[in-house]
Structure formats: structure tokens, C-alpha cells
Amino acid sequence: MQSLGISVLFKGMNMQRLLEGLLVTARIAFFSIIIGSLLGIALGVIWTSKSKWIRLICRIYLELFRIIPILVWLFIMYFGVTTALNIDLSGEVVSVIVFSLWGAAEMGDIVRGALESLPKHQVESGKAIGLGFWDLYRYVLIPQAVRRMLPGAINLATRMIKTTSLVVLIGVIDVIKVGQQIIENSRIEVPTASFWVYGSVFILYFIICYPLSKISRKLENKWNG
Amino acid sequence: MGLNWQFITDSLPLYREAAWTTLKLGFWGILISLIIGLVCSIILYFRVKVLKTIVKVYIELSRNTPLLIQLFFLYFGLTKVGISLSENTCAIIGLSFLGGSYMAEAFRSGLEAVSKSQIESGLSIGLSKTQLVRYVVLPQAFSVAVPSIGANCIFLLKETSIVGAIAVVDLMNVTKDLIGMYYQTFEALFMLVAVYFIMILPLSLLLTWLERKVRYAEFGN
Amino acid sequence: MKTNEVLLEIKGLHKRYDEIIALDDINLNINKGEVVVILGPSGCGKSTLLRCLNGLEKVHGGDIRYRGKSLVNNDVNWQEIRQHIGMVFQNYELFPHMTVIENIILGPAKVQKRDKSEVMEQAKQLLERVGLFDRKDSYPRQLSGGQRQRIAIVRALCMNPEIMLFDEVTAALDPEMVREVLDVILGLAKQGMTMVIVTHEMSFARAVADKIVFLDKGRICEISEPNEFFTNPKTERAQQFLNIFQY
């Protein structure tokens, strides 16, 4: 069967197990993106504050994630914080926490950028035609801000999805870990299993991320071009 | 909670060595990324037939898949179909495969920023195509691309944290070992963060400074 | 200054952008030492015509001959031709990453492979002539628009071209800087430089031109002596055009 290494993917429960692993990855990505975005929007609005100190704190918060690699953050949370607080968190929960905090930092920066780039006279001309506070936000500011931040936000989502691959390194049984188990089990029967398994995980990530980055680029060209 | 400073002092050589490995891998990864990026962006800029399509496919593959999978595929996958690579080579290839596409995008945006009229102006004094690229297009493209190139360097240096997954002795593995063997969790993590700070903070500050300089010194009509 | 030796010969020149005809059956001779000014409303094709003469636009029909040699077939060595036909652009287009002197000697040194000290000497003389020798080590961004444009003229002149093309070189300038640039061009005319000038400066055109070419909708409407053109244009369209400039 060696000539048909790809068959390893379909043997027994392998495909189902891989998809279950993918589900774990997807669950982490989904919750991280949702929580990260919500926190990020709040952070972004706070960030536009006039207080120098608030801006500085937000900046430092973002820089912490820009300087220290995400994998290091996973380590800090998984080994450090759990030990310090003497709590037991699963790798999956740790991943969601770290990715959400990181996503919030980056999303905050995107939201801040979008809000600050809105020209002041938009508010004034909105008021000039008699719009109230809510109508001003609803018809003038939010639609424009969304246009400015959506491409960046989608791009961030792609980055977060790609980064979910790291969870295997703190012991989460994700799609990669399942892949490794399959490779391990079929080491003798199918020596080329790792080629096929890693190859298909590679393609899986590509299938998910490619359309997203395509959309992000399309929107960017359409709205900023 | 007090840190065990004796332990930290004792582990210094380990971290120094690991940081050195990380920097070496990062250096080669960045250097090769720059070369790949430059070549790819020039191919895209001049719309070279066939190669252009290959470059586009490469950029999409590289940008839309995680480095970890790229490394696993290279290291475990390709060895099984007859191509054998050492861990370090693999790490550098992985980083370059990833970084090349990011650098290509940076250079491309720089190249696109060179206006058509600058090129015509170069043509009007009789410059050949090669001279035009060398004296007019590349210098201008490069200075526009500097901030994104810098950001990519930081990005790649951070991504080196992942190469430990294919058994290179890097900062992450040293940390994991120290935690696993001695339960000196805080000390090991403290050192890990400190080393990344020392490596990346200066770069990050330099980049901020460069960005400002490029913005204000915009050579411009 | 004008001689009878024909330098540029344009015959039945045709040029289009997709469906739109940009230049239609242009016939024009430019003699050595002659200053030809092309006038016409915006979008009439005057800049396009100029750009055709420097190989920056593809020609779709007719012929352009420089000293009898055709410039419209595919094997024209434009790199060679452009050393003889210099061009100055509306937005100066100095190279922003090079100093003034580097901008000027790039062509002579790299394209013409001339001796550096000889080129420096010539650049010095040209810069002194336009009154900018003291700015030779400045970057373009440190200069005013008028200064940049004078440098751009020097850059083209340093190649020792036989013909100079000026494409609306004062259009991007503040009004008070127009004069300094036009004076340089007028000086060149007095020295007998062959020039083709596209401009909107009517009194300058009248002062500098040996021949006015009036272009409208891609066609040449009339070719006249400057005095005749400005006082007594032959065509209705030229009359309408001139009226716009009078309050």
C-alpha cells in the first residue's frame, strides 16, 4: 500500500478524527475572534480618549503583544499564571484567553485608527443637517468607521486562525496533534504518512485562510482605492 | 513571590546559547527572505510571464498557512519522501519560505510607489532599463519599503520562537526543559521574556524612529 | 537663428487611446535653431505630441524622422535618440533621492560615459547660468518649484541635446516663479537652441516662438508666425481660443 500513502487519510476513523481535531482548532479560533473583537472594540473606543495616560497604557498593552511572541504568551499563561494562581486551566482555555487578549490589542489598534481617521467635519456636517447623537453615529460615523476597519479586522482574523496552529505546543489535541497521532500509528504501514497528513493540514489551513485574505484585499481596494 | 536569582544566573549560559541560535536562524531567515522578496517583487513588477504566476501562487501559499505547518511539512513530511534536511536548515528554509512573501509585498508596495513620471524622466535622459531600475526605481522603492521591511524583520524574529517545534535548541525549548526538569517556572519564563525583550525592543524602537524619519524626510516634489 | 536644415520631420502622425483619437494627421517640420510653440485648449493633444517625439507614447500611424532617421519602427534605439532630444516635464521629476549635482551628472556619466571632471565643469557652468550653483548639494525637496524646474532644465541640457522639449514646464509653478524659468528658456532661444514648447503662457509664447502651432482636437488647425497668430489668427477656433485669455 506504500504507493498510495494518501490512503492513510481515509483509513478507519482517521478522517473523522482529523475533522474532530479541526473542530477543536475551529472552536478556539471562533471564541478567540469573537471575544477578541468585542474587547478590541471597547479598547479602541477607550483608546481615543484625550487622557495621555490612558493612551499610554493602551499603547504599552499593544506593544507587549508586538514585542513578545504569541507562543511565549501561551507559555506564560499555561505554565506561569496557572502555577502562580494555583489553578488548573486546560490548554484550550489558555489558548482562548491568550488569543483573545492579543486579538483585543490588535483590534483595539484597528478601531482606534478607524475612529481617528474620520474627518471632524463629518461630525459637523452631520450636525449641520440636524442629525441627533444616535442618528449621527448610525448613519454617518459607524458606516464609515466600519469601512475603514473591516479589511484590517478580517486580516487579523486570518492571522488568528493561522496562529491557532500553536496550541499543539501546549498540549491541546487539535488537528495537528491528531495528525501526529495518526502518523505515529501508521509509522510502519505507511512510512510516508507524515507527508500526506501534514500536507493535508497545510491545505486545510490554506482553504480557510485564502478566501479570507482575498476578501480583505478586495474590500481594501474597493474602499480605500 | 521571590525569584530564585541563583537559578537565573546558572541558567544564563543556556539562554545565551539559545538566544544566539535564535539570532542566527533569524539572521539567515531574514537575509534569504529579503533576497526571495526582492526577486519575487521584481518578477511581479515586470510581469514576467509564467514566473509571475508561480510567484503569485507561492505568495498565497506562504501567507495563508501557519509557519508551524510549513515547518512540520518540510521537516517530517519531506524527509519521508526522500528529501532530508537538518533541523537548522529546515528552520531557515521555513522562515525564508514564510518571510519571502512578506518581504515581496513590502518591496512591491515600494515599487508601486515609484511614479510613472519618474520613470519617464529617467528614460528622457537616456537611461537603459537596467540603469533605470538601479539608479531610479530601486533606491526610491527601498526607502518607501523600509518601514514594512523593518516590521517584517521583527515579525520573523518573533516567528523564530516556533522553530523549536522541530527540535532546534532554541529559547522555547530551553524554557520548556527548565520548567520540566527543575519546576523553576517563573525563573524560566522571566528569562524567556527578558531575552525576547532584549532582542526585539531595540529593533522596535529603531523601527519607530526610522518610520518617523522616512515620513518626514519624504523626498518629495 | 532659424536655419533651413530640417531636424524633425513629422508626417501624417496618428495616435489614439483605445477608441479616442488623440492625434490625427499631424504634419510638421522643425528646423535647426527653430523655436516651435504648440498652443491649444486642454486635451487637444499637445502634450501627447511632445511625448511622441521622445518615444514616451506609442505611435499608431505616420512617421517621425530625426535627421532623416525614422523614429516609429520597433528597432529604434531610444536610449541613443533621447540623448539628442532632451525633455523637461511639468512636475520637474528630479530624482528625489539624489542631490542636484547627482541628478545632473547621472545621464552624462552613466549613459554617455563621459569623463567626470569634464561633466562637472559643464554642470558648474550650466548651474551658474541659471543662478543655482550654490545649491548643487541640496536635495530637490529643499528647493522651490522654480528652482527645481531650472535644475531639471540643466539636467536635460547637460546631455548636450540637439533639441529640447518643454512640456508645460510652468504649469505647476506659483505665479511668482514662472518668470525665472521662462527667462532660462528665453536665454536658450537666444543661443539658438532648437526647442518645441508646450505652454499656456501666451505672452511668453509670443516672445519666444519662431512658429506657433495651434492644435485642436488632435489636429493642427493652423501654423503661423507669432505676431500674425496673436493679432490676426487664420481660423475661427484659434480666435475663440485667444479670446479666453483676454478679459
PDB file of C-alpha atoms in Angstrom, chain A:
ATOM      1  CA  MET A   1       0.000   0.000   0.000  1.00  0.00           C
ATOM      2  CA  GLN A   2       3.034   2.220   0.176  1.00  0.00           C
ATOM      3  CA  SER A   3       2.399   3.692  -3.237  1.00  0.00           C
ATOM      4  CA  LEU A   4      -0.916   5.016  -2.018  1.00  0.00           C
ATOM      5  CA  GLY A   5       0.260   6.969   1.007  1.00  0.00           C
ATOM      6  CA  ILE A   6      -2.690   9.267   0.708  1.00  0.00           C
ATOM      7  CA  SER A   7      -4.987   6.395   1.682  1.00  0.00           C
ATOM      8  CA  VAL A   8      -3.777   6.883   5.264  1.00  0.00           C
ATOM      9  CA  LEU A   9      -6.174   9.803   5.460  1.00  0.00           C
ATOM     10  CA  PHE A  10      -9.198   7.626   4.814  1.00  0.00           C
ATOM     11  CA  LYS A  11      -8.261   4.542   6.789  1.00  0.00           C
ATOM     12  CA  GLY A  12     -10.525   3.576   9.658  1.00  0.00           C
ATOM     13  CA  MET A  13     -11.623   6.545  11.688  1.00  0.00           C
ATOM     14  CA  ASN A  14      -8.721   8.713  10.562  1.00  0.00           C
ATOM     15  CA  MET A  15     -10.712  11.236   8.575  1.00  0.00           C
ATOM     16  CA  GLN A  16     -13.298  11.576  11.302  1.00  0.00           C
ATOM     17  CA  ARG A  17     -10.592  12.050  13.921  1.00  0.00           C
ATOM     18  CA  LEU A  18      -8.870  14.681  11.845  1.00  0.00           C
ATOM     19  CA  LEU A  19     -12.138  16.558  11.479  1.00  0.00           C
ATOM     20  CA  GLU A  20     -12.718  16.327  15.221  1.00  0.00           C
ATOM     21  CA  GLY A  21      -9.278  17.844  15.729  1.00  0.00           C
ATOM     22  CA  LEU A  22     -10.178  20.544  13.253  1.00  0.00           C
ATOM     23  CA  LEU A  23     -13.297  21.226  15.279  1.00  0.00           C
ATOM     24  CA  VAL A  24     -11.156  21.935  18.353  1.00  0.00           C
ATOM     25  CA  THR A  25      -8.988  24.309  16.310  1.00  0.00           C
ATOM     26  CA  ALA A  26     -12.085  25.978  14.883  1.00  0.00           C
ATOM     27  CA  ARG A  27     -13.655  26.322  18.341  1.00  0.00           C
ATOM     28  CA  ILE A  28     -10.550  28.054  19.691  1.00  0.00           C
ATOM     29  CA  ALA A  29     -10.403  30.354  16.677  1.00  0.00           C
ATOM     30  CA  PHE A  30     -14.107  31.159  16.846  1.00  0.00           C
ATOM     31  CA  PHE A  31     -14.210  32.097  20.527  1.00  0.00           C
ATOM     32  CA  SER A  32     -10.924  33.992  20.337  1.00  0.00           C
ATOM     33  CA  ILE A  33     -12.059  36.062  17.386  1.00  0.00           C
ATOM     34  CA  ILE A  34     -15.443  36.872  18.953  1.00  0.00           C
ATOM     35  CA  ILE A  35     -14.095  37.731  22.402  1.00  0.00           C
ATOM     36  CA  GLY A  36     -11.048  39.495  20.950  1.00  0.00           C
ATOM     37  CA  SER A  37     -13.178  41.631  18.645  1.00  0.00           C
ATOM     38  CA  LEU A  38     -15.611  42.678  21.356  1.00  0.00           C
ATOM     39  CA  LEU A  39     -12.829  43.531  23.796  1.00  0.00           C
ATOM     40  CA  GLY A  40     -10.953  45.211  20.966  1.00  0.00           C
ATOM     41  CA  ILE A  41     -13.846  47.473  20.007  1.00  0.00           C
ATOM     42  CA  ALA A  42     -14.179  48.551  23.630  1.00  0.00           C
ATOM     43  CA  LEU A  43     -10.439  49.083  23.884  1.00  0.00           C
ATOM     44  CA  GLY A  44     -10.396  51.061  20.650  1.00  0.00           C
ATOM     45  CA  VAL A  45     -13.089  53.442  21.875  1.00  0.00           C
ATOM     46  CA  ILE A  46     -11.288  53.895  25.210  1.00  0.00           C
ATOM     47  CA  TRP A  47      -8.049  54.434  23.294  1.00  0.00           C
ATOM     48  CA  THR A  48      -9.395  57.539  21.561  1.00  0.00           C
ATOM     49  CA  SER A  49      -9.605  59.136  25.000  1.00  0.00           C
ATOM     50  CA  LYS A  50      -7.968  62.504  25.427  1.00  0.00           C
ATOM     51  CA  SER A  51      -6.114  61.372  28.525  1.00  0.00           C
ATOM     52  CA  LYS A  52      -2.436  60.888  27.832  1.00  0.00           C
ATOM     53  CA  TRP A  53      -2.199  58.173  30.474  1.00  0.00           C
ATOM     54  CA  ILE A  54      -4.991  56.050  29.049  1.00  0.00           C
ATOM     55  CA  ARG A  55      -3.420  56.282  25.612  1.00  0.00           C
ATOM     56  CA  LEU A  56      -0.038  55.324  27.016  1.00  0.00           C
ATOM     57  CA  ILE A  57      -1.418  52.312  28.843  1.00  0.00           C
ATOM     58  CA  CYS A  58      -3.233  51.124  25.719  1.00  0.00           C
ATOM     59  CA  ARG A  59      -0.056  51.580  23.729  1.00  0.00           C
ATOM     60  CA  ILE A  60       2.031  49.585  26.199  1.00  0.00           C
ATOM     61  CA  TYR A  61      -0.594  46.859  26.237  1.00  0.00           C
ATOM     62  CA  LEU A  62      -0.377  46.569  22.442  1.00  0.00           C
ATOM     63  CA  GLU A  63       3.417  46.729  22.388  1.00  0.00           C
ATOM     64  CA  LEU A  64       3.624  43.853  24.867  1.00  0.00           C
ATOM     65  CA  PHE A  65       1.983  41.642  22.251  1.00  0.00           C
ATOM     66  CA  ARG A  66       4.005  43.130  19.434  1.00  0.00           C
ATOM     67  CA  ILE A  67       7.320  42.502  21.163  1.00  0.00           C
ATOM     68  CA  ILE A  68       6.737  39.165  22.864  1.00  0.00           C
ATOM     69  CA  PRO A  69       5.846  36.278  20.533  1.00  0.00           C
ATOM     70  CA  ILE A  70       2.424  34.701  20.994  1.00  0.00           C
ATOM     71  CA  LEU A  71       3.976  31.343  21.743  1.00  0.00           C
ATOM     72  CA  VAL A  72       5.787  32.947  24.667  1.00  0.00           C
ATOM     73  CA  TRP A  73       2.458  34.302  25.885  1.00  0.00           C
ATOM     74  CA  LEU A  74       0.974  30.819  25.657  1.00  0.00           C
ATOM     75  CA  PHE A  75       3.857  29.545  27.776  1.00  0.00           C
ATOM     76  CA  ILE A  76       3.441  32.338  30.314  1.00  0.00           C
ATOM     77  CA  MET A  77      -0.251  31.643  30.653  1.00  0.00           C
ATOM     78  CA  TYR A  78      -0.011  27.859  30.525  1.00  0.00           C
ATOM     79  CA  PHE A  79       2.978  27.346  32.825  1.00  0.00           C
ATOM     80  CA  GLY A  80       3.289  30.626  34.701  1.00  0.00           C
ATOM     81  CA  VAL A  81      -0.122  32.036  35.505  1.00  0.00           C
ATOM     82  CA  THR A  82      -1.675  28.672  36.299  1.00  0.00           C
ATOM     83  CA  THR A  83       1.156  27.919  38.720  1.00  0.00           C
ATOM     84  CA  ALA A  84       1.083  31.372  40.275  1.00  0.00           C
ATOM     85  CA  LEU A  85      -2.663  31.332  40.852  1.00  0.00           C
ATOM     86  CA  ASN A  86      -2.613  27.642  41.585  1.00  0.00           C
ATOM     87  CA  ILE A  87      -5.457  26.946  39.171  1.00  0.00           C
ATOM     88  CA  ASP A  88      -5.822  24.288  36.585  1.00  0.00           C
ATOM     89  CA  LEU A  89      -6.639  25.545  33.107  1.00  0.00           C
ATOM     90  CA  SER A  90      -6.826  23.317  30.078  1.00  0.00           C
ATOM     91  CA  GLY A  91      -4.667  24.166  27.099  1.00  0.00           C
ATOM     92  CA  GLU A  92      -7.781  25.037  25.171  1.00  0.00           C
ATOM     93  CA  VAL A  93      -8.927  27.620  27.710  1.00  0.00           C
ATOM     94  CA  VAL A  94      -5.421  29.071  27.947  1.00  0.00           C
ATOM     95  CA  SER A  95      -5.312  29.391  24.158  1.00  0.00           C
ATOM     96  CA  VAL A  96      -8.637  31.193  24.014  1.00  0.00           C
ATOM     97  CA  ILE A  97      -7.543  33.594  26.775  1.00  0.00           C
ATOM     98  CA  VAL A  98      -4.195  34.420  25.139  1.00  0.00           C
ATOM     99  CA  PHE A  99      -5.595  34.768  21.636  1.00  0.00           C
ATOM    100  CA  SER A 100      -8.475  36.919  22.884  1.00  0.00           C
ATOM    101  CA  LEU A 101      -6.148  39.263  24.747  1.00  0.00           C
ATOM    102  CA  TRP A 102      -3.863  39.502  21.749  1.00  0.00           C
ATOM    103  CA  GLY A 103      -6.789  39.924  19.349  1.00  0.00           C
ATOM    104  CA  ALA A 104      -8.172  42.668  21.593  1.00  0.00           C
ATOM    105  CA  ALA A 105      -4.863  44.550  21.434  1.00  0.00           C
ATOM    106  CA  GLU A 106      -4.631  44.403  17.648  1.00  0.00           C
ATOM    107  CA  MET A 107      -8.343  45.013  17.145  1.00  0.00           C
ATOM    108  CA  GLY A 108      -8.153  47.962  19.513  1.00  0.00           C
ATOM    109  CA  ASP A 109      -5.453  49.482  17.360  1.00  0.00           C
ATOM    110  CA  ILE A 110      -7.549  48.955  14.214  1.00  0.00           C
ATOM    111  CA  VAL A 111     -10.656  50.506  15.780  1.00  0.00           C
ATOM    112  CA  ARG A 112      -8.669  53.424  17.153  1.00  0.00           C
ATOM    113  CA  GLY A 113      -7.124  54.024  13.728  1.00  0.00           C
ATOM    114  CA  ALA A 114     -10.533  53.930  12.047  1.00  0.00           C
ATOM    115  CA  LEU A 115     -12.146  56.280  14.561  1.00  0.00           C
ATOM    116  CA  GLU A 116      -9.294  58.758  14.490  1.00  0.00           C
ATOM    117  CA  SER A 117      -9.194  58.819  10.716  1.00  0.00           C
ATOM    118  CA  LEU A 118     -12.786  60.006  10.483  1.00  0.00           C
ATOM    119  CA  PRO A 119     -12.641  63.630   9.449  1.00  0.00           C
ATOM    120  CA  LYS A 120     -14.001  66.036  12.044  1.00  0.00           C
ATOM    121  CA  HIS A 121     -16.112  67.884   9.522  1.00  0.00           C
ATOM    122  CA  GLN A 122     -18.145  64.722   9.033  1.00  0.00           C
ATOM    123  CA  VAL A 123     -19.484  65.200  12.545  1.00  0.00           C
ATOM    124  CA  GLU A 124     -20.040  68.873  11.885  1.00  0.00           C
ATOM    125  CA  SER A 125     -21.824  68.392   8.589  1.00  0.00           C
ATOM    126  CA  GLY A 126     -23.930  65.667  10.194  1.00  0.00           C
ATOM    127  CA  LYS A 127     -24.942  68.053  12.915  1.00  0.00           C
ATOM    128  CA  ALA A 128     -25.494  70.772  10.346  1.00  0.00           C
ATOM    129  CA  ILE A 129     -28.258  68.800   8.699  1.00  0.00           C
ATOM    130  CA  GLY A 130     -29.849  68.294  12.102  1.00  0.00           C
ATOM    131  CA  LEU A 131     -28.900  64.727  12.985  1.00  0.00           C
ATOM    132  CA  GLY A 132     -29.147  63.794  16.650  1.00  0.00           C
ATOM    133  CA  PHE A 133     -26.470  61.876  18.542  1.00  0.00           C
ATOM    134  CA  TRP A 134     -27.698  58.406  17.659  1.00  0.00           C
ATOM    135  CA  ASP A 135     -28.539  59.191  14.083  1.00  0.00           C
ATOM    136  CA  LEU A 136     -25.141  60.767  13.690  1.00  0.00           C
ATOM    137  CA  TYR A 137     -23.498  57.535  14.795  1.00  0.00           C
ATOM    138  CA  ARG A 138     -25.900  55.301  12.959  1.00  0.00           C
ATOM    139  CA  TYR A 139     -25.901  56.963   9.557  1.00  0.00           C
ATOM    140  CA  VAL A 140     -22.609  58.810   9.417  1.00  0.00           C
ATOM    141  CA  LEU A 141     -19.892  57.607  11.746  1.00  0.00           C
ATOM    142  CA  ILE A 142     -20.361  53.869  12.184  1.00  0.00           C
ATOM    143  CA  PRO A 143     -20.766  53.058   8.477  1.00  0.00           C
ATOM    144  CA  GLN A 144     -17.603  54.981   7.674  1.00  0.00           C
ATOM    145  CA  ALA A 145     -15.627  53.535  10.573  1.00  0.00           C
ATOM    146  CA  VAL A 146     -16.684  50.007   9.661  1.00  0.00           C
ATOM    147  CA  ARG A 147     -15.446  50.508   6.127  1.00  0.00           C
ATOM    148  CA  ARG A 148     -12.112  51.625   7.433  1.00  0.00           C
ATOM    149  CA  MET A 149     -11.622  48.790   9.872  1.00  0.00           C
ATOM    150  CA  LEU A 150     -13.223  45.790   8.205  1.00  0.00           C
ATOM    151  CA  PRO A 151     -10.307  44.895   5.892  1.00  0.00           C
ATOM    152  CA  GLY A 152      -7.882  45.084   8.819  1.00  0.00           C
ATOM    153  CA  ALA A 153     -10.229  43.119  11.074  1.00  0.00           C
ATOM    154  CA  ILE A 154     -10.621  40.303   8.550  1.00  0.00           C
ATOM    155  CA  ASN A 155      -6.886  40.264   8.091  1.00  0.00           C
ATOM    156  CA  LEU A 156      -6.484  39.957  11.852  1.00  0.00           C
ATOM    157  CA  ALA A 157      -8.943  37.048  11.879  1.00  0.00           C
ATOM    158  CA  THR A 158      -6.779  35.284   9.278  1.00  0.00           C
ATOM    159  CA  ARG A 159      -3.706  35.826  11.412  1.00  0.00           C
ATOM    160  CA  MET A 160      -5.522  34.481  14.461  1.00  0.00           C
ATOM    161  CA  ILE A 161      -6.655  31.388  12.603  1.00  0.00           C
ATOM    162  CA  LYS A 162      -3.093  30.734  11.455  1.00  0.00           C
ATOM    163  CA  THR A 163      -1.836  31.235  14.995  1.00  0.00           C
ATOM    164  CA  THR A 164      -4.203  28.595  16.359  1.00  0.00           C
ATOM    165  CA  SER A 165      -1.688  26.106  14.977  1.00  0.00           C
ATOM    166  CA  LEU A 166       0.469  26.896  18.013  1.00  0.00           C
ATOM    167  CA  VAL A 167      -1.920  25.348  20.515  1.00  0.00           C
ATOM    168  CA  VAL A 168      -0.479  21.919  19.802  1.00  0.00           C
ATOM    169  CA  LEU A 169       2.706  23.123  21.500  1.00  0.00           C
ATOM    170  CA  ILE A 170       0.896  23.487  24.835  1.00  0.00           C
ATOM    171  CA  GLY A 171      -0.705  20.088  24.583  1.00  0.00           C
ATOM    172  CA  VAL A 172      -4.089  20.801  23.030  1.00  0.00           C
ATOM    173  CA  ILE A 173      -5.386  17.896  20.974  1.00  0.00           C
ATOM    174  CA  ASP A 174      -6.049  19.930  17.845  1.00  0.00           C
ATOM    175  CA  VAL A 175      -5.955  18.975  14.197  1.00  0.00           C
ATOM    176  CA  ILE A 176      -2.162  18.878  14.203  1.00  0.00           C
ATOM    177  CA  LYS A 177      -1.956  16.671  17.290  1.00  0.00           C
ATOM    178  CA  VAL A 178      -4.482  14.249  15.817  1.00  0.00           C
ATOM    179  CA  GLY A 179      -2.384  14.268  12.659  1.00  0.00           C
ATOM    180  CA  GLN A 180       0.707  13.417  14.677  1.00  0.00           C
ATOM    181  CA  GLN A 181      -1.128  10.531  16.364  1.00  0.00           C
ATOM    182  CA  ILE A 182      -2.188   9.167  13.003  1.00  0.00           C
ATOM    183  CA  ILE A 183       1.370   9.442  11.709  1.00  0.00           C
ATOM    184  CA  GLU A 184       2.626   7.667  14.806  1.00  0.00           C
ATOM    185  CA  ASN A 185       0.095   4.829  14.471  1.00  0.00           C
ATOM    186  CA  SER A 186       0.746   4.185  10.826  1.00  0.00           C
ATOM    187  CA  ARG A 187       4.514   4.627  11.031  1.00  0.00           C
ATOM    188  CA  ILE A 188       5.200   1.104   9.840  1.00  0.00           C
ATOM    189  CA  GLU A 189       2.360   0.544   7.397  1.00  0.00           C
ATOM    190  CA  VAL A 190       2.565   3.922   5.727  1.00  0.00           C
ATOM    191  CA  PRO A 191       6.018   5.448   6.123  1.00  0.00           C
ATOM    192  CA  THR A 192       5.052   8.477   4.043  1.00  0.00           C
ATOM    193  CA  ALA A 193       2.088   9.247   6.297  1.00  0.00           C
ATOM    194  CA  SER A 194       3.663  12.462   7.623  1.00  0.00           C
ATOM    195  CA  PHE A 195       3.917  13.834   4.098  1.00  0.00           C
ATOM    196  CA  TRP A 196       0.219  13.254   3.465  1.00  0.00           C
ATOM    197  CA  VAL A 197      -1.049  14.248   6.878  1.00  0.00           C
ATOM    198  CA  TYR A 198       0.956  17.461   7.178  1.00  0.00           C
ATOM    199  CA  GLY A 199       0.252  18.137   3.531  1.00  0.00           C
ATOM    200  CA  SER A 200      -3.482  17.970   4.120  1.00  0.00           C
ATOM    201  CA  VAL A 201      -3.322  20.082   7.290  1.00  0.00           C
ATOM    202  CA  PHE A 202      -1.355  22.612   5.248  1.00  0.00           C
ATOM    203  CA  ILE A 203      -4.076  22.615   2.611  1.00  0.00           C
ATOM    204  CA  LEU A 204      -6.829  22.784   5.258  1.00  0.00           C
ATOM    205  CA  TYR A 205      -5.397  25.984   6.710  1.00  0.00           C
ATOM    206  CA  PHE A 206      -4.962  27.371   3.213  1.00  0.00           C
ATOM    207  CA  ILE A 207      -8.573  26.633   2.281  1.00  0.00           C
ATOM    208  CA  ILE A 208      -9.772  28.560   5.326  1.00  0.00           C
ATOM    209  CA  CYS A 209      -7.342  31.493   5.204  1.00  0.00           C
ATOM    210  CA  TYR A 210      -7.081  32.130   1.473  1.00  0.00           C
ATOM    211  CA  PRO A 211     -10.693  33.270   0.901  1.00  0.00           C
ATOM    212  CA  LEU A 212     -10.477  35.494   3.971  1.00  0.00           C
ATOM    213  CA  SER A 213      -7.345  37.289   2.843  1.00  0.00           C
ATOM    214  CA  LYS A 214      -8.819  37.578  -0.628  1.00  0.00           C
ATOM    215  CA  ILE A 215     -11.944  39.248   0.765  1.00  0.00           C
ATOM    216  CA  SER A 216      -9.856  41.537   2.940  1.00  0.00           C
ATOM    217  CA  ARG A 217      -7.806  42.668  -0.051  1.00  0.00           C
ATOM    218  CA  LYS A 218     -10.926  43.132  -2.192  1.00  0.00           C
ATOM    219  CA  LEU A 219     -12.568  45.309   0.442  1.00  0.00           C
ATOM    220  CA  GLU A 220      -9.406  47.296   0.905  1.00  0.00           C
ATOM    221  CA  ASN A 221      -9.145  48.022  -2.806  1.00  0.00           C
ATOM    222  CA  LYS A 222     -12.807  48.831  -3.032  1.00  0.00           C
ATOM    223  CA  TRP A 223     -13.000  51.169  -0.072  1.00  0.00           C
ATOM    224  CA  ASN A 224      -9.590  52.710   0.101  1.00  0.00           C
ATOM    225  CA  GLY A 225      -8.736  52.761  -3.573  1.00  0.00           C
TER     226      GLY A 225
END
